[in-house]
């Protein structure tokens, strides 16, 4: 099962919506769901192309924060892009769970707006989550709130997994009669060119220059590392290994930019550390190079990376905690090429 999360808030630290999303993502991944998260504020220039990410999704979560009025500009841009460029036949089979937390008035209206918009697009709305949270600490410390989030997430999982039917909505009838968009038989490349960003010649030129610079940069990095990249981080993990009694597990680390997985096979006091493949690891994590550097430099733990959304995990969630016990990195340690 694949579920995408589209977060339309500003990403501020005390945003209550972020806490709800992190909790929902944790529960879904424990249920072996493949979760992809898109923070719209980080990729605002690419919002018109995001409807293409819906093609592999069985369900989605549309999440935003009401800070003064409405669902916010980023989420509205995404819904506009779905209307203009989205595959309506694919959207018709996608379940959507709205999540709206507010620090002011209007969370119920915003949640209703998301559900109505998805129905007009042809999709299938699910029961969502909304609430007024004045202080995020109260949300984090209240066990009853956590149970509500857990129950709603499990309902979303069951709805998507069982493909539950729903009654037709009048929004669909209205759309079919008075709001039918003009058909556009365009290729994905032609559809992409319709966005205001890609239609801007100066923007296109800047993007091409950036791509050329990044291509040159990564080519230089790969040429410098060569075969040494196959040994990167191995010595660091071996040096910082702290055996724990009773631990017998295989960990697979998928690092962005690496062709092979970093395998950590722990059997009591023994550690096998290599790049390759292991069948059915107990825990598999996905993270980018920047997050990996933070961890091996002792500035971040695996648990903190997961809770902040910088690292994705699937498998036996309880085994994830043992990573920080098995590998203790010092804050002043600076890894070098092995």
Coordinates of C-alpha atoms in Angstrom, one line a residue:
X1 CA 0.0 0.0 0.0
X2 CA 1.3 3.5 -0.9
X3 CA 0.1 6.6 0.9
X4 CA 1.4 10.1 0.1
X5 CA 1.4 13.0 2.5
X6 CA 1.1 16.6 1.2
X7 CA 1.8 19.2 3.9
X8 CA 0.8 22.7 3.1
X9 CA 1.9 24.5 6.2
X10 CA 5.0 26.7 6.7
X11 CA 7.1 24.1 8.6
X12 CA 7.5 26.1 11.8
X13 CA 8.6 24.2 14.9
X14 CA 5.5 24.6 17.0
X15 CA 3.1 23.7 14.2
X16 CA 0.6 21.2 15.7
X17 CA -0.1 19.7 12.3
X18 CA 3.5 18.5 12.1
X19 CA 3.1 16.5 15.3
X20 CA -0.1 14.9 14.0
X21 CA 1.6 14.0 10.7
X22 CA 4.7 12.5 12.4
X23 CA 2.4 10.3 14.6
X24 CA 0.3 9.2 11.6
X25 CA 3.4 8.4 9.5
X26 CA 4.9 6.4 12.4
X27 CA 1.7 4.3 12.7
X28 CA 1.4 3.8 9.0
X29 CA 5.0 2.6 8.7
X30 CA 4.4 0.2 11.6
X31 CA 1.6 -1.2 9.4
X32 CA 4.1 -1.8 6.6
X33 CA 2.7 1.1 4.5
X34 CA 5.0 2.9 2.0
X35 CA 4.7 6.5 3.0
X36 CA 6.1 9.4 0.9
X37 CA 5.9 12.9 2.3
X38 CA 6.0 16.2 0.3
X39 CA 6.5 19.4 2.2
X40 CA 5.0 22.0 -0.2
X41 CA 6.9 24.9 1.3
X42 CA 10.2 23.2 0.4
X43 CA 9.3 22.5 -3.2
X44 CA 7.0 25.4 -3.9
X45 CA 8.5 25.9 -7.4
X46 CA 7.6 22.4 -8.4
X47 CA 4.0 22.3 -7.1
X48 CA 2.5 22.3 -10.6
X49 CA 4.3 19.0 -11.3
X50 CA 3.2 17.2 -8.1
X51 CA 0.0 15.7 -9.5
X52 CA 2.3 13.3 -11.3
X53 CA 3.3 11.8 -7.9
X54 CA -0.3 10.6 -7.4
X55 CA 0.0 7.9 -10.0
X56 CA 1.3 5.3 -7.6
X57 CA -0.7 6.3 -4.5
X58 CA -3.6 4.3 -3.1
X59 CA -4.4 7.0 -0.6
X60 CA -3.2 10.5 0.4
X61 CA -3.3 12.8 3.3
X62 CA -3.8 16.5 2.7
X63 CA -2.6 18.4 5.7
X64 CA -2.5 22.1 6.5
X65 CA -2.5 24.6 9.3
X66 CA -5.0 27.4 9.7
X67 CA -2.9 30.3 11.0
X68 CA -5.3 33.1 10.2
X69 CA -7.8 32.1 7.5
X70 CA -8.3 29.2 5.1
X71 CA -6.2 26.3 3.9
X72 CA -3.2 28.4 2.8
X73 CA -1.6 29.3 -0.5
X74 CA 0.6 26.2 -0.9
X75 CA -2.3 23.8 -0.5
X76 CA -4.5 25.8 -2.8
X77 CA -1.7 25.8 -5.5
X78 CA -1.5 22.0 -5.2
X79 CA -5.3 21.5 -5.6
X80 CA -5.3 23.9 -8.5
X81 CA -2.5 21.9 -10.1
X82 CA -4.5 18.7 -9.6
X83 CA -7.5 20.3 -11.3
X84 CA -5.5 21.6 -14.3
X85 CA -2.9 18.9 -14.8
X86 CA -4.0 15.8 -12.7
X87 CA -5.1 12.5 -14.1
X88 CA -8.8 12.5 -13.2
X89 CA -9.2 8.8 -13.9
X90 CA -6.4 8.0 -11.4
X91 CA -7.7 10.5 -8.8
X92 CA -11.1 8.8 -9.0
X93 CA -9.6 5.8 -7.2
X94 CA -7.6 7.6 -4.5
X95 CA -8.8 8.0 -1.0
X96 CA -8.0 11.3 0.8
X97 CA -7.8 12.0 4.5
X98 CA -7.9 15.7 5.4
X99 CA -5.8 16.9 8.4
X100 CA -6.3 20.5 9.6
X101 CA -5.1 21.9 12.9
X102 CA -5.5 25.5 13.7
X103 CA -4.0 28.1 16.1
X104 CA -7.0 30.4 15.4
X105 CA -10.6 29.9 14.2
X106 CA -11.7 27.9 11.1
X107 CA -10.3 24.4 11.2
X108 CA -13.7 22.8 10.5
X109 CA -14.3 24.9 7.5
X110 CA -10.8 24.2 6.1
X111 CA -11.3 20.5 6.6
X112 CA -14.6 20.7 4.7
X113 CA -13.0 22.7 1.9
X114 CA -10.4 20.0 1.4
X115 CA -13.0 17.2 1.3
X116 CA -15.2 19.2 -1.1
X117 CA -12.3 20.0 -3.4
X118 CA -11.2 16.3 -3.5
X119 CA -14.8 15.3 -4.3
X120 CA -15.0 17.8 -7.2
X121 CA -11.7 16.4 -8.5
X122 CA -13.4 13.0 -8.5
X123 CA -11.6 11.5 -5.5
X124 CA -12.8 9.6 -2.4
X125 CA -12.7 11.6 0.9
X126 CA -12.2 9.8 4.2
X127 CA -12.9 10.9 7.7
X128 CA -10.2 13.3 8.7
X129 CA -8.7 15.0 11.7
X130 CA -9.2 18.6 12.8
X131 CA -8.8 20.6 16.0
X132 CA -7.8 23.9 17.7
X133 CA -4.5 23.7 19.5
X134 CA -3.3 26.8 21.2
X135 CA -0.1 25.2 22.5
X136 CA 1.6 22.2 20.8
X137 CA 2.9 21.0 24.2
X138 CA -0.7 20.2 25.3
X139 CA -1.1 18.1 22.1
X140 CA 2.1 16.2 22.8
X141 CA 1.4 15.5 26.4
X142 CA -2.3 14.4 26.1
X143 CA -2.6 10.6 25.8
X144 CA -6.2 10.9 24.7
X145 CA -5.2 13.1 21.7
X146 CA -2.7 10.4 20.7
X147 CA -5.4 7.7 20.8
X148 CA -7.6 9.8 18.6
X149 CA -4.8 10.2 16.0
X150 CA -4.1 6.4 16.2
X151 CA -7.7 5.5 15.7
X152 CA -8.1 7.9 12.8
X153 CA -5.0 6.5 11.1
X154 CA -6.1 2.9 11.6
X155 CA -9.5 3.9 10.0
X156 CA -7.7 5.3 7.0
X157 CA -5.6 2.2 6.7
X158 CA -8.7 0.0 6.8
X159 CA -10.6 2.2 4.3
X160 CA -7.8 2.1 1.8
X161 CA -6.9 -1.5 2.3
X162 CA -10.5 -2.8 2.0
X163 CA -11.4 -0.3 -0.8
X164 CA -14.6 0.7 1.1
X165 CA -17.4 2.1 -1.0
X166 CA -19.1 5.4 -0.4
X167 CA -22.3 7.1 -1.6
X168 CA -22.0 9.4 -4.6
X169 CA -21.7 13.1 -3.7
X170 CA -23.7 15.9 -5.3
X171 CA -20.4 17.7 -6.0
X172 CA -19.8 15.1 -8.7
X173 CA -23.1 15.7 -10.3
X174 CA -22.6 19.4 -10.4
X175 CA -19.1 19.0 -11.8
X176 CA -20.3 16.8 -14.6
X177 CA -23.0 19.3 -15.6
X178 CA -21.5 22.7 -15.2
X179 CA -17.9 22.4 -14.3
X180 CA -16.5 20.0 -16.8
X181 CA -12.9 21.0 -17.7
X182 CA -12.0 21.1 -21.4
X183 CA -10.2 17.9 -22.4
X184 CA -6.4 18.3 -23.1
X185 CA -4.8 15.5 -25.0
X186 CA -1.2 16.5 -24.1
X187 CA 1.9 14.6 -23.2
X188 CA 3.3 14.9 -19.7
X189 CA 6.0 17.2 -21.0
X190 CA 3.4 19.5 -22.7
X191 CA 1.2 19.5 -19.6
X192 CA 4.2 20.5 -17.5
X193 CA 4.9 23.4 -19.8
X194 CA 1.4 24.8 -19.0
X195 CA 2.5 25.8 -15.5
X196 CA 3.3 29.4 -14.8
X197 CA 6.9 28.4 -13.8
X198 CA 7.8 26.4 -16.8
X199 CA 6.1 28.9 -19.1
X200 CA 8.5 31.6 -17.8
X201 CA 11.5 31.6 -20.1
X202 CA 13.8 33.1 -17.6
X203 CA 12.8 30.4 -15.1
X204 CA 13.5 27.7 -17.6
X205 CA 16.9 29.0 -18.3
X206 CA 17.8 29.2 -14.6
X207 CA 16.7 25.6 -14.1
X208 CA 18.8 24.4 -17.0
X209 CA 21.8 26.2 -15.7
X210 CA 21.2 24.8 -12.2
X211 CA 20.9 21.3 -13.7
X212 CA 24.2 21.7 -15.6
X213 CA 26.0 22.9 -12.5
X214 CA 24.6 20.1 -10.3
X215 CA 25.5 17.5 -13.0
X216 CA 29.1 18.9 -13.1
X217 CA 29.3 19.0 -9.3
X218 CA 28.2 15.4 -8.9
X219 CA 30.4 14.2 -11.7
X220 CA 33.4 15.7 -9.9
X221 CA 32.3 14.2 -6.6
X222 CA 32.0 10.7 -8.1
X223 CA 35.3 11.0 -9.9
X224 CA 37.0 12.0 -6.6
X225 CA 35.5 9.2 -4.5
X226 CA 35.8 6.4 -7.1
X227 CA 36.1 3.0 -5.4
X228 CA 36.4 4.6 -1.9
X229 CA 32.7 5.3 -1.9
X230 CA 32.1 1.6 -1.4
X231 CA 34.0 1.8 1.9
X232 CA 32.4 5.1 3.1
X233 CA 31.0 5.0 6.7
X234 CA 32.1 1.3 7.2
X235 CA 35.0 2.2 9.4
X236 CA 32.9 4.7 11.4
X237 CA 30.3 2.1 12.2
X238 CA 32.8 -0.5 13.2
X239 CA 34.7 1.9 15.4
X240 CA 31.5 3.1 17.2
X241 CA 29.9 -0.3 17.6
X242 CA 28.8 -1.0 21.2
X243 CA 27.5 -4.6 21.4
X244 CA 24.2 -5.2 23.3
X245 CA 23.2 -8.5 24.8
X246 CA 20.4 -10.3 23.1
X247 CA 20.5 -8.2 19.9
X248 CA 20.3 -10.3 16.7
X249 CA 19.1 -8.2 13.8
X250 CA 19.9 -7.0 10.3
X251 CA 19.6 -3.3 9.5
X252 CA 19.6 -1.9 5.9
X253 CA 20.4 1.8 5.4
X254 CA 19.3 3.3 2.0
X255 CA 21.5 6.4 1.7
X256 CA 20.6 8.9 -1.1
X257 CA 23.1 8.8 -3.8
X258 CA 24.4 5.3 -2.9
X259 CA 23.6 2.5 -5.4
X260 CA 23.9 -0.2 -2.7
X261 CA 22.4 -0.5 0.8
X262 CA 24.6 -0.2 3.8
X263 CA 24.0 -3.4 5.7
X264 CA 24.6 -3.7 9.5
X265 CA 24.3 -7.3 10.5
X266 CA 24.5 -7.6 14.3
X267 CA 24.7 -11.0 16.0
X268 CA 25.4 -10.4 19.7
X269 CA 29.0 -9.1 20.0
X270 CA 29.7 -9.6 16.2
X271 CA 29.1 -7.0 13.6
X272 CA 29.2 -7.5 9.8
X273 CA 29.2 -4.1 8.0
X274 CA 29.2 -3.9 4.2
X275 CA 27.5 -2.5 1.1
X276 CA 25.2 -5.0 -0.5
X277 CA 21.8 -6.8 -0.1
X278 CA 20.2 -8.7 2.7
X279 CA 16.9 -10.5 2.4
X280 CA 14.1 -9.3 4.7
X281 CA 16.0 -7.0 7.1
X282 CA 14.5 -6.4 10.4
X283 CA 14.6 -2.6 9.9
X284 CA 15.2 -0.6 6.7
X285 CA 15.7 3.1 6.8
X286 CA 15.9 5.7 4.1
X287 CA 17.8 9.0 4.6
X288 CA 19.7 11.6 2.6
X289 CA 23.5 12.2 2.9
X290 CA 23.1 15.3 5.0
X291 CA 21.1 13.4 7.6
X292 CA 23.6 10.6 7.6
X293 CA 26.5 13.0 8.2
X294 CA 24.5 14.6 11.1
X295 CA 24.2 11.1 12.7
X296 CA 27.7 9.9 12.3
X297 CA 29.0 13.2 13.6
X298 CA 27.0 12.7 16.8
X299 CA 24.7 15.7 16.2
X300 CA 21.6 13.6 15.7
X301 CA 20.3 10.2 16.7
X302 CA 18.5 7.7 14.5
X303 CA 15.4 8.1 16.7
X304 CA 15.4 11.9 16.4
X305 CA 15.9 11.7 12.7
X306 CA 12.8 9.5 12.4
X307 CA 10.6 11.6 14.6
X308 CA 11.6 14.8 12.7
X309 CA 10.7 13.2 9.4
X310 CA 14.3 13.4 8.1
X311 CA 14.4 9.6 8.0
X312 CA 11.8 7.0 6.8
X313 CA 11.6 3.6 8.4
X314 CA 9.8 0.3 7.7
X315 CA 10.0 -3.0 9.4
X316 CA 10.1 -3.8 13.1
X317 CA 9.7 -0.4 14.7
X318 CA 10.9 -1.5 18.2
X319 CA 14.2 -2.6 16.7
X320 CA 14.9 1.0 15.5
X321 CA 15.6 2.1 19.0
X322 CA 18.4 -0.3 19.4
X323 CA 20.4 1.4 16.6
X324 CA 21.3 4.3 18.9
X325 CA 22.4 1.8 21.6
X326 CA 24.5 -0.2 19.2
X327 CA 26.3 2.7 17.6
X328 CA 27.3 5.6 19.8
X329 CA 28.8 8.4 17.8
X330 CA 30.8 11.2 19.5
X331 CA 29.9 14.8 18.8
X332 CA 33.5 15.8 17.9
X333 CA 34.0 12.8 15.6
X334 CA 34.5 13.8 12.0
X335 CA 34.4 10.8 9.6
X336 CA 36.9 10.6 6.9
X337 CA 37.1 8.4 3.8
X338 CA 38.1 4.9 4.8

